[in-house]
């Protein structure tokens, strides 16, 4: 498509500027750098599949992740007798202390692969060991169909997880059956581990280069989950897909459309206006302590080392007032929200409130 360039094996090494006038330096595998000027940035960097570190993964060619199992099923690489008994374990390496979040797609991926295995071997016995099944919305129908098709769902508690050993090259899964109330052992011709998603390598560096926040799970953090779900605090930068959090393809596409619309709303403008209320500095009393630079969430304040003063990028400033609240000298202020004006508003509000008591 004209106007679209796809650069592979390229990383962002530096990015600066503001909405409507970003400048990003990219570096390819050979170390060659090039600068790109752009009006907005959309981050759709995706997520990576987590690699299991338990259940004897890597010790037998009969143990797969859901992703690997999907691939061998699609390529008809597994003989039918290797699908006689299939055990799937959900929440592998997920929803624990190290990775507390739910990846939201591995339960539906397990159901999809279970149906595929049944297509390949209609007599296959499939057991899904789960903690909770995340088949939300219309996926619930998929789960109901799976039960009707004879797929057995057996819950396990996190404090009593299934155990796997390899006996004569075959994985053997032991777990407590809550209905039989005793331990059950299954010899699995195929053991499939439902692992989750993790932020891709390089997310931390990317967030640092672009001055963006990450959530405690390491994914990119939006400005406001309710009101600005695809925006970052930094104006003109948007996120979509699993770069933000684990989600399905349909959800990622809906979020991508939203990010594209938000970006288009900026790109179609001839001019970009700064916020109505922006910050400034009373230079005569500013001590250049740089507290305001550190607290500004929009990176709108910086030190002009040549002039020896604090400067405010009017296009980046959102008038949040964080600098004014933090300034120890009273030098940082938001135009239109000076102390006198603010106190007048407070007094008028209180007068009104007391008048109605
Ligand atoms: S989607 Fe299912 S398997 Fe994946 S973390 Fe959530 S509950 Fe566990
Ligand atoms: S008001 Fe101050 S802290 Fe808030 S965006 Fe503007 S310069 Fe930054
Ligand atoms: S916090 Fe106040 S005194 Fe310190 S650099 Fe900023 S404006 Fe100047």
Coordinates of C-alpha atoms and ligand atoms in Angstrom, one line a residue:
X1 CA 0.0 0.0 0.0
X2 CA 1.5 3.4 -0.9
X3 CA 2.5 5.4 2.1
X4 CA 3.0 2.4 4.3
X5 CA 6.5 1.2 5.0
X6 CA 7.1 -2.0 7.0
X7 CA 10.5 -2.1 8.7
X8 CA 11.4 -5.5 10.2
X9 CA 14.3 -6.3 12.6
X10 CA 14.4 -2.7 13.6
X11 CA 14.2 -1.2 17.1
X12 CA 13.4 2.2 18.5
X13 CA 16.5 3.7 20.1
X14 CA 15.3 7.2 20.8
X15 CA 12.1 9.2 20.6
X16 CA 11.3 12.8 21.4
X17 CA 8.9 15.5 20.5
X18 CA 5.2 16.0 21.1
X19 CA 1.9 15.3 19.5
X20 CA 2.0 16.4 15.8
X21 CA 5.8 16.6 15.8
X22 CA 7.5 13.4 17.0
X23 CA 11.0 12.4 15.9
X24 CA 12.0 8.7 16.4
X25 CA 15.4 7.2 15.7
X26 CA 15.2 3.6 14.5
X27 CA 18.1 1.2 14.2
X28 CA 18.2 -1.9 12.1
X29 CA 20.0 -5.2 12.7
X30 CA 23.1 -3.9 10.9
X31 CA 23.4 -0.9 13.3
X32 CA 22.2 1.6 10.6
X33 CA 20.1 4.4 12.1
X34 CA 17.4 6.5 10.5
X35 CA 15.2 9.2 11.9
X36 CA 11.4 9.3 11.2
X37 CA 9.2 12.3 11.8
X38 CA 5.6 11.6 12.6
X39 CA 2.5 13.1 14.1
X40 CA 1.3 10.2 16.2
X41 CA 2.6 6.9 17.5
X42 CA 0.6 3.7 17.8
X43 CA 2.2 0.9 19.8
X44 CA 1.0 -2.6 18.7
X45 CA 4.0 -4.5 19.8
X46 CA 2.0 -7.6 20.9
X47 CA 2.9 -10.1 23.6
X48 CA 5.1 -13.2 23.8
X49 CA 4.1 -16.7 24.7
X50 CA 5.3 -17.7 28.2
X51 CA 7.6 -20.7 28.3
X52 CA 6.6 -23.3 31.0
X53 CA 9.1 -24.1 33.7
X54 CA 7.1 -27.0 35.3
X55 CA 5.2 -30.2 34.6
X56 CA 8.4 -31.8 33.0
X57 CA 8.1 -29.6 30.0
X58 CA 11.1 -30.2 27.7
X59 CA 11.6 -33.7 29.0
X60 CA 9.4 -35.6 26.6
X61 CA 8.3 -35.0 23.0
X62 CA 4.8 -35.8 24.2
X63 CA 4.5 -32.6 26.2
X64 CA 3.4 -29.5 24.3
X65 CA 2.3 -25.9 24.9
X66 CA -1.1 -25.1 23.4
X67 CA 0.7 -23.2 20.6
X68 CA 2.9 -26.2 19.8
X69 CA -0.1 -28.6 20.0
X70 CA -2.1 -26.4 17.6
X71 CA 0.8 -26.5 15.1
X72 CA 1.3 -30.3 15.2
X73 CA -2.5 -30.8 14.8
X74 CA -2.6 -28.4 11.9
X75 CA 0.2 -30.1 10.2
X76 CA -1.2 -33.6 10.9
X77 CA 2.1 -34.6 12.5
X78 CA 0.6 -36.7 15.3
X79 CA -0.4 -40.3 14.6
X80 CA -3.9 -41.1 15.9
X81 CA -2.6 -43.4 18.6
X82 CA -0.7 -40.4 20.1
X83 CA -4.1 -38.8 20.6
X84 CA -5.8 -41.6 22.5
X85 CA -5.6 -39.8 25.8
X86 CA -4.9 -36.1 25.9
X87 CA -4.5 -34.2 29.2
X88 CA -4.5 -30.4 29.2
X89 CA -3.4 -28.5 32.3
X90 CA -4.7 -24.9 32.5
X91 CA -3.1 -21.8 34.2
X92 CA 0.5 -23.1 33.8
X93 CA 2.7 -20.4 35.2
X94 CA -0.3 -18.1 35.5
X95 CA -2.3 -16.6 38.3
X96 CA 0.4 -17.2 40.8
X97 CA 2.6 -14.9 42.8
X98 CA 5.1 -14.4 40.0
X99 CA 2.5 -13.8 37.3
X100 CA -0.8 -13.0 39.0
X101 CA -2.9 -12.1 35.9
X102 CA -5.1 -14.3 33.7
X103 CA -4.1 -14.5 30.1
X104 CA -7.7 -14.8 29.0
X105 CA -7.1 -16.7 25.8
X106 CA -5.6 -20.0 26.9
X107 CA -8.9 -21.5 28.0
X108 CA -10.5 -20.9 24.6
X109 CA -7.3 -22.1 22.9
X110 CA -7.5 -25.3 24.9
X111 CA -11.1 -25.8 23.8
X112 CA -10.2 -25.1 20.2
X113 CA -7.4 -27.6 20.2
X114 CA -9.5 -30.2 22.1
X115 CA -12.1 -30.0 19.3
X116 CA -9.4 -30.3 16.7
X117 CA -7.9 -33.4 18.4
X118 CA -11.4 -34.9 18.4
X119 CA -11.7 -34.2 14.7
X120 CA -8.5 -36.1 14.2
X121 CA -9.3 -39.0 16.5
X122 CA -13.0 -39.1 17.4
X123 CA -12.3 -41.7 20.1
X124 CA -9.8 -39.5 21.9
X125 CA -10.3 -39.2 25.6
X126 CA -9.6 -35.6 26.5
X127 CA -9.2 -34.3 30.1
X128 CA -8.9 -30.6 30.9
X129 CA -7.6 -29.9 34.4
X130 CA -8.5 -26.3 35.3
X131 CA -8.8 -23.8 38.1
X132 CA -11.4 -21.6 36.5
X133 CA -12.5 -21.6 32.9
X134 CA -12.2 -18.2 31.2
X135 CA -14.7 -18.9 28.5
X136 CA -16.5 -15.5 28.8
X137 CA -19.2 -14.0 26.6
X138 CA -20.3 -16.1 23.7
X139 CA -17.3 -18.5 24.3
X140 CA -19.5 -20.1 27.0
X141 CA -21.4 -21.8 24.2
X142 CA -18.1 -23.3 23.1
X143 CA -17.6 -24.7 26.6
X144 CA -21.1 -26.2 26.7
X145 CA -20.5 -27.9 23.3
X146 CA -17.2 -29.3 24.6
X147 CA -18.9 -30.9 27.6
X148 CA -21.6 -32.3 25.3
X149 CA -18.8 -33.7 23.1
X150 CA -17.5 -35.7 26.0
X151 CA -14.4 -33.6 26.9
X152 CA -13.9 -34.0 30.7
X153 CA -13.3 -31.0 32.8
X154 CA -11.8 -31.6 36.2
X155 CA -11.1 -28.7 38.6
X156 CA -7.9 -28.5 40.7
X157 CA -7.0 -26.2 43.5
X158 CA -3.8 -24.0 43.3
X159 CA -2.5 -25.5 46.5
X160 CA -2.9 -29.0 45.1
X161 CA -1.7 -28.7 41.5
X162 CA -1.5 -31.8 39.3
X163 CA 1.8 -33.6 39.3
X164 CA 3.6 -35.0 36.2
X165 CA 6.3 -37.6 35.9
X166 CA 7.7 -39.4 32.9
X167 CA 7.4 -43.2 32.9
X168 CA 9.0 -45.1 30.0
X169 CA 9.0 -41.9 28.0
X170 CA 5.3 -41.2 28.5
X171 CA 3.9 -38.4 30.8
X172 CA 1.9 -39.6 33.7
X173 CA -0.4 -37.0 35.3
X174 CA -1.6 -37.4 39.0
X175 CA -4.3 -35.2 40.4
X176 CA -7.0 -35.2 43.1
X177 CA -10.5 -35.8 41.6
X178 CA -12.9 -33.7 43.6
X179 CA -15.9 -36.0 42.8
X180 CA -14.3 -39.4 43.4
X181 CA -12.4 -37.7 46.3
X182 CA -9.3 -39.7 45.6
X183 CA -6.1 -39.4 43.6
X184 CA -6.3 -40.3 39.9
X185 CA -3.5 -41.2 37.6
X186 CA -3.6 -40.8 33.8
X187 CA -1.1 -42.0 31.3
X188 CA -1.2 -39.2 28.7
X189 CA -0.2 -39.8 25.1
X190 CA -0.2 -36.1 24.8
X191 CA 0.2 -33.6 27.7
X192 CA -0.7 -30.0 26.7
X193 CA 0.2 -27.1 28.9
X194 CA -1.9 -23.9 28.7
X195 CA 0.7 -21.2 29.3
X196 CA -0.1 -17.5 29.2
X197 CA 1.2 -14.4 27.6
X198 CA 4.0 -12.2 28.8
X199 CA 5.2 -8.7 27.6
X200 CA 7.6 -9.1 24.7
X201 CA 11.3 -8.6 25.2
X202 CA 12.2 -5.0 24.8
X203 CA 9.0 -3.6 26.3
X204 CA 10.8 -1.9 29.2
X205 CA 13.3 -0.2 26.8
X206 CA 10.6 0.9 24.5
X207 CA 8.6 2.4 27.4
X208 CA 11.7 4.2 28.5
X209 CA 12.5 5.5 25.1
X210 CA 9.0 6.9 24.6
X211 CA 8.5 8.0 28.2
X212 CA 5.5 5.7 28.8
X213 CA 4.3 3.8 31.9
X214 CA 4.0 0.1 32.4
X215 CA 1.6 -1.7 34.8
X216 CA 2.9 -4.1 37.5
X217 CA 2.6 -7.0 35.1
X218 CA 5.0 -5.2 32.6
X219 CA 2.4 -4.4 29.9
X220 CA 2.0 -0.8 28.6
X221 CA -0.3 1.3 30.8
X222 CA -3.0 3.4 29.4
X223 CA -3.8 6.9 30.6
X224 CA -7.2 6.0 32.1
X225 CA -8.9 2.6 31.9
X226 CA -12.3 4.1 31.6
X227 CA -12.0 7.4 29.8
X228 CA -8.8 7.1 27.8
X229 CA -8.4 3.3 27.3
X230 CA -6.1 3.5 24.2
X231 CA -4.3 6.7 25.0
X232 CA -1.1 7.1 27.0
X233 CA -0.6 10.1 29.3
X234 CA 1.7 11.4 26.6
X235 CA -0.5 13.1 24.0
X236 CA -0.5 11.5 20.6
X237 CA 0.7 8.1 21.6
X238 CA -1.7 5.2 21.5
X239 CA -1.7 1.5 22.4
X240 CA -3.7 -1.5 21.1
X241 CA -3.7 -5.3 21.3
X242 CA -1.7 -7.5 23.6
X243 CA 0.9 -4.8 24.1
X244 CA -1.6 -3.4 26.5
X245 CA -2.8 -6.7 28.2
X246 CA -3.7 -10.3 27.2
X247 CA -6.8 -10.3 24.9
X248 CA -8.3 -12.1 22.0
X249 CA -7.9 -11.3 18.3
X250 CA -11.4 -9.8 18.2
X251 CA -10.7 -7.6 21.2
X252 CA -7.4 -6.6 19.8
X253 CA -9.0 -5.6 16.5
X254 CA -11.7 -3.5 18.3
X255 CA -9.0 -1.8 20.2
X256 CA -6.9 -1.2 17.1
X257 CA -9.9 0.5 15.4
X258 CA -10.3 2.7 18.4
X259 CA -6.5 3.6 18.4
X260 CA -6.7 4.3 14.7
X261 CA -9.6 6.6 15.1
X262 CA -8.0 8.5 18.0
X263 CA -4.8 8.9 15.8
X264 CA -6.9 10.0 12.8
X265 CA -8.6 12.7 14.9
X266 CA -5.1 14.3 15.3
X267 CA -3.7 13.7 11.9
X268 CA -6.7 15.2 10.0
X269 CA -6.2 18.6 11.8
X270 CA -4.4 21.4 10.1
X271 CA -3.3 22.8 13.5
X272 CA -3.0 21.5 17.0
X273 CA -4.0 23.7 19.8
X274 CA -2.5 23.5 23.3
X275 CA -4.8 22.9 26.3
X276 CA -6.7 25.9 27.5
X277 CA -4.9 26.0 30.8
X278 CA -1.2 25.5 30.6
X279 CA 1.6 25.9 33.1
X280 CA 4.2 28.6 33.3
X281 CA 7.1 29.6 35.5
X282 CA 7.8 32.8 37.6
X283 CA 11.4 33.0 36.6
X284 CA 12.3 35.6 39.2
X285 CA 11.6 33.2 42.1
X286 CA 12.5 29.8 40.4
X287 CA 15.5 28.2 42.1
X288 CA 16.0 25.7 39.3
X289 CA 15.5 22.8 41.7
X290 CA 13.9 20.7 38.9
X291 CA 11.2 19.2 41.1
X292 CA 8.6 20.2 38.6
X293 CA 10.5 18.6 35.8
X294 CA 10.5 15.3 37.7
X295 CA 6.8 15.3 38.6
X296 CA 5.4 16.4 35.3
X297 CA 3.6 13.2 34.0
X298 CA 3.5 14.6 30.4
X299 CA 7.2 15.5 30.1
X300 CA 6.2 19.0 29.3
X301 CA 8.8 20.7 31.5
X302 CA 12.5 20.8 30.9
X303 CA 15.6 22.8 31.7
X304 CA 17.0 25.2 29.1
X305 CA 20.6 24.9 30.0
X306 CA 21.7 27.7 27.7
X307 CA 19.2 30.2 29.2
X308 CA 19.4 28.7 32.7
X309 CA 15.6 28.4 33.1
X310 CA 12.7 26.1 33.2
X311 CA 10.7 25.9 29.9
X312 CA 7.2 24.5 29.4
X313 CA 6.2 22.8 26.2
X314 CA 2.8 24.4 25.7
X315 CA 1.6 21.7 23.3
X316 CA 2.6 18.9 25.7
X317 CA 1.3 20.5 28.9
X318 CA -2.2 19.3 29.9
X319 CA -2.7 21.8 32.7
X320 CA -2.8 19.1 35.4
X321 CA -1.2 21.3 38.0
X322 CA 1.2 18.6 39.4
X323 CA 4.1 21.0 38.9
X324 CA 2.4 23.8 40.8
X325 CA 1.5 21.5 43.7
X326 CA 5.1 20.2 43.9
X327 CA 7.0 23.5 43.4
X328 CA 8.6 24.5 46.8
X329 CA 9.0 28.1 45.8
X330 CA 5.6 28.8 44.3
X331 CA 7.3 29.5 41.0
X332 CA 5.4 27.0 39.0
X333 CA 1.8 27.8 38.2
X334 CA -1.0 27.1 35.8
X335 CA -2.3 30.1 33.9
X336 CA -5.9 30.8 34.9
X337 CA -5.5 28.7 38.0
X338 CA -3.3 31.1 40.1
X339 CA -3.8 31.0 43.9
X340 CA -6.0 34.1 43.8
X341 CA -8.4 32.7 41.2
X342 CA -8.4 29.2 42.8
X343 CA -9.2 30.7 46.3
X344 CA -12.0 32.8 44.8
X345 CA -13.5 29.6 43.3
X346 CA -13.2 27.8 46.6
X347 CA -14.8 30.7 48.5
X348 CA -17.6 30.9 46.1
X349 CA -18.2 27.2 46.3
X350 CA -18.2 27.2 50.1
X351 CA -20.5 30.2 50.3
X352 CA -22.9 28.4 48.0
X353 CA -22.7 25.2 50.1
X354 CA -23.2 27.0 53.4
X355 CA -26.2 29.0 52.0
X356 CA -28.0 25.7 51.5
X357 CA -27.3 24.3 55.0
Ligands
LIG1 S1 -7.3 -18.1 30.3 FE1 -7.7 -19.9 31.5 S2 -5.7 -21.0 31.5 FE2 -5.3 -18.9 30.9 S3 -4.7 -17.9 32.8 FE3 -6.9 -17.5 32.5 S4 -8.0 -19.2 33.6 FE4 -5.8 -19.8 33.3
LIG2 S1 0.5 21.5 34.5 FE1 2.7 21.2 35.0 S2 2.9 19.1 35.6 FE2 0.9 19.3 34.5 S3 1.4 18.9 32.3 FE3 1.6 21.1 32.6 S4 3.8 21.4 33.0 FE4 3.3 19.2 33.4
LIG3 S1 9.9 23.2 41.1 FE1 9.5 25.5 41.1 S2 11.5 26.3 41.8 FE2 11.9 24.2 41.2 S3 12.5 24.3 39.1 FE3 10.3 24.0 39.1 S4 9.4 26.1 39.0 FE4 11.6 26.3 39.6

